[in-house]
Amino acid sequence: MRIAIDIDRCIGAGQCALTAPGVFTQDDDGFSALLPGREDGAGDPLVREAARACPVQALTVTDD
């Protein structure tokens, strides 16, 4: 799985970090970021739900 964050689109709503806290966090400015070592989603079943929860569709999840 590959996760991409469009940082130009992200508004810092935090829905990704709330939905899949084992994969996403927010940086010092409040924008979405991946936790170190979790770039592949770490098998978390909530990653796709986190992408759907993003109000501005800043997250893209694709299968490798």
mmCIF file of C-alpha atoms in Angstrom:
data_model
loop_
_atom_site.group_PDB
_atom_site.id
_atom_site.type_symbol
_atom_site.label_atom_id
_atom_site.label_comp_id
_atom_site.label_asym_id
_atom_site.label_seq_id
_atom_site.Cartn_x
_atom_site.Cartn_y
_atom_site.Cartn_z
ATOM 1 C CA MET A 1 0.000 0.000 0.000
ATOM 2 C CA ARG A 2 1.223 3.498 -0.782
ATOM 3 C CA ILE A 3 -0.096 6.609 0.958
ATOM 4 C CA ALA A 4 0.316 10.086 -0.481
ATOM 5 C CA ILE A 5 -0.582 13.339 1.242
ATOM 6 C CA ASP A 6 -1.248 16.396 -0.921
ATOM 7 C CA ILE A 7 0.185 19.013 1.415
ATOM 8 C CA ASP A 8 -1.088 21.822 -0.805
ATOM 9 C CA ARG A 9 -4.645 20.556 -0.355
ATOM 10 C CA CYS A 10 -4.499 19.590 3.348
ATOM 11 C CA ILE A 11 -6.325 22.026 5.644
ATOM 12 C CA GLY A 12 -5.337 20.375 8.925
ATOM 13 C CA ALA A 13 -8.786 19.041 9.826
ATOM 14 C CA GLY A 14 -7.101 16.086 11.553
ATOM 15 C CA GLN A 15 -9.651 13.468 10.508
ATOM 16 C CA CYS A 16 -6.861 11.161 9.318
ATOM 17 C CA ALA A 17 -5.078 11.269 12.680
ATOM 18 C CA LEU A 18 -8.356 10.697 14.510
ATOM 19 C CA THR A 19 -9.359 7.796 12.258
ATOM 20 C CA ALA A 20 -5.997 6.011 11.943
ATOM 21 C CA PRO A 21 -3.752 7.308 14.748
ATOM 22 C CA GLY A 22 -1.321 4.433 14.244
ATOM 23 C CA VAL A 23 -0.415 5.784 10.807
ATOM 24 C CA PHE A 24 -1.170 9.520 10.709
ATOM 25 C CA THR A 25 -0.242 12.450 12.887
ATOM 26 C CA GLN A 26 -0.206 16.206 12.496
ATOM 27 C CA ASP A 27 2.966 18.211 12.051
ATOM 28 C CA ASP A 28 3.905 21.320 14.044
ATOM 29 C CA ASP A 29 1.681 23.426 11.776
ATOM 30 C CA GLY A 30 -1.288 21.086 12.222
ATOM 31 C CA PHE A 31 -1.149 19.481 8.786
ATOM 32 C CA SER A 32 -1.343 15.775 8.044
ATOM 33 C CA ALA A 33 1.841 13.706 8.223
ATOM 34 C CA LEU A 34 2.718 10.032 8.269
ATOM 35 C CA LEU A 35 4.292 8.577 11.362
ATOM 36 C CA PRO A 36 7.888 7.455 10.773
ATOM 37 C CA GLY A 37 7.989 3.889 9.499
ATOM 38 C CA ARG A 38 4.277 3.904 8.625
ATOM 39 C CA GLU A 39 4.603 5.094 5.025
ATOM 40 C CA ASP A 40 3.095 1.818 3.794
ATOM 41 C CA GLY A 41 0.139 1.961 6.184
ATOM 42 C CA ALA A 42 1.581 -0.758 8.413
ATOM 43 C CA GLY A 43 -1.355 -3.019 7.577
ATOM 44 C CA ASP A 44 -3.775 -0.704 9.397
ATOM 45 C CA PRO A 45 -7.295 -1.416 8.085
ATOM 46 C CA LEU A 46 -8.387 2.139 8.922
ATOM 47 C CA VAL A 47 -6.058 3.843 6.408
ATOM 48 C CA ARG A 48 -8.632 3.761 3.612
ATOM 49 C CA GLU A 49 -11.316 5.023 5.986
ATOM 50 C CA ALA A 50 -9.006 7.877 6.968
ATOM 51 C CA ALA A 51 -8.640 8.814 3.291
ATOM 52 C CA ARG A 52 -12.431 8.799 2.889
ATOM 53 C CA ALA A 53 -12.831 10.915 6.041
ATOM 54 C CA CYS A 54 -10.597 13.693 4.719
ATOM 55 C CA PRO A 55 -12.892 16.648 3.957
ATOM 56 C CA VAL A 56 -10.668 17.889 1.104
ATOM 57 C CA GLN A 57 -9.501 14.507 -0.259
ATOM 58 C CA ALA A 58 -5.842 15.294 0.483
ATOM 59 C CA LEU A 59 -5.014 11.600 0.963
ATOM 60 C CA THR A 60 -4.492 9.035 -1.769
ATOM 61 C CA VAL A 61 -4.145 5.343 -0.981
ATOM 62 C CA THR A 62 -3.039 2.973 -3.714
ATOM 63 C CA ASP A 63 -2.068 -0.689 -3.755
ATOM 64 C CA ASP A 64 1.487 -1.521 -4.758
#
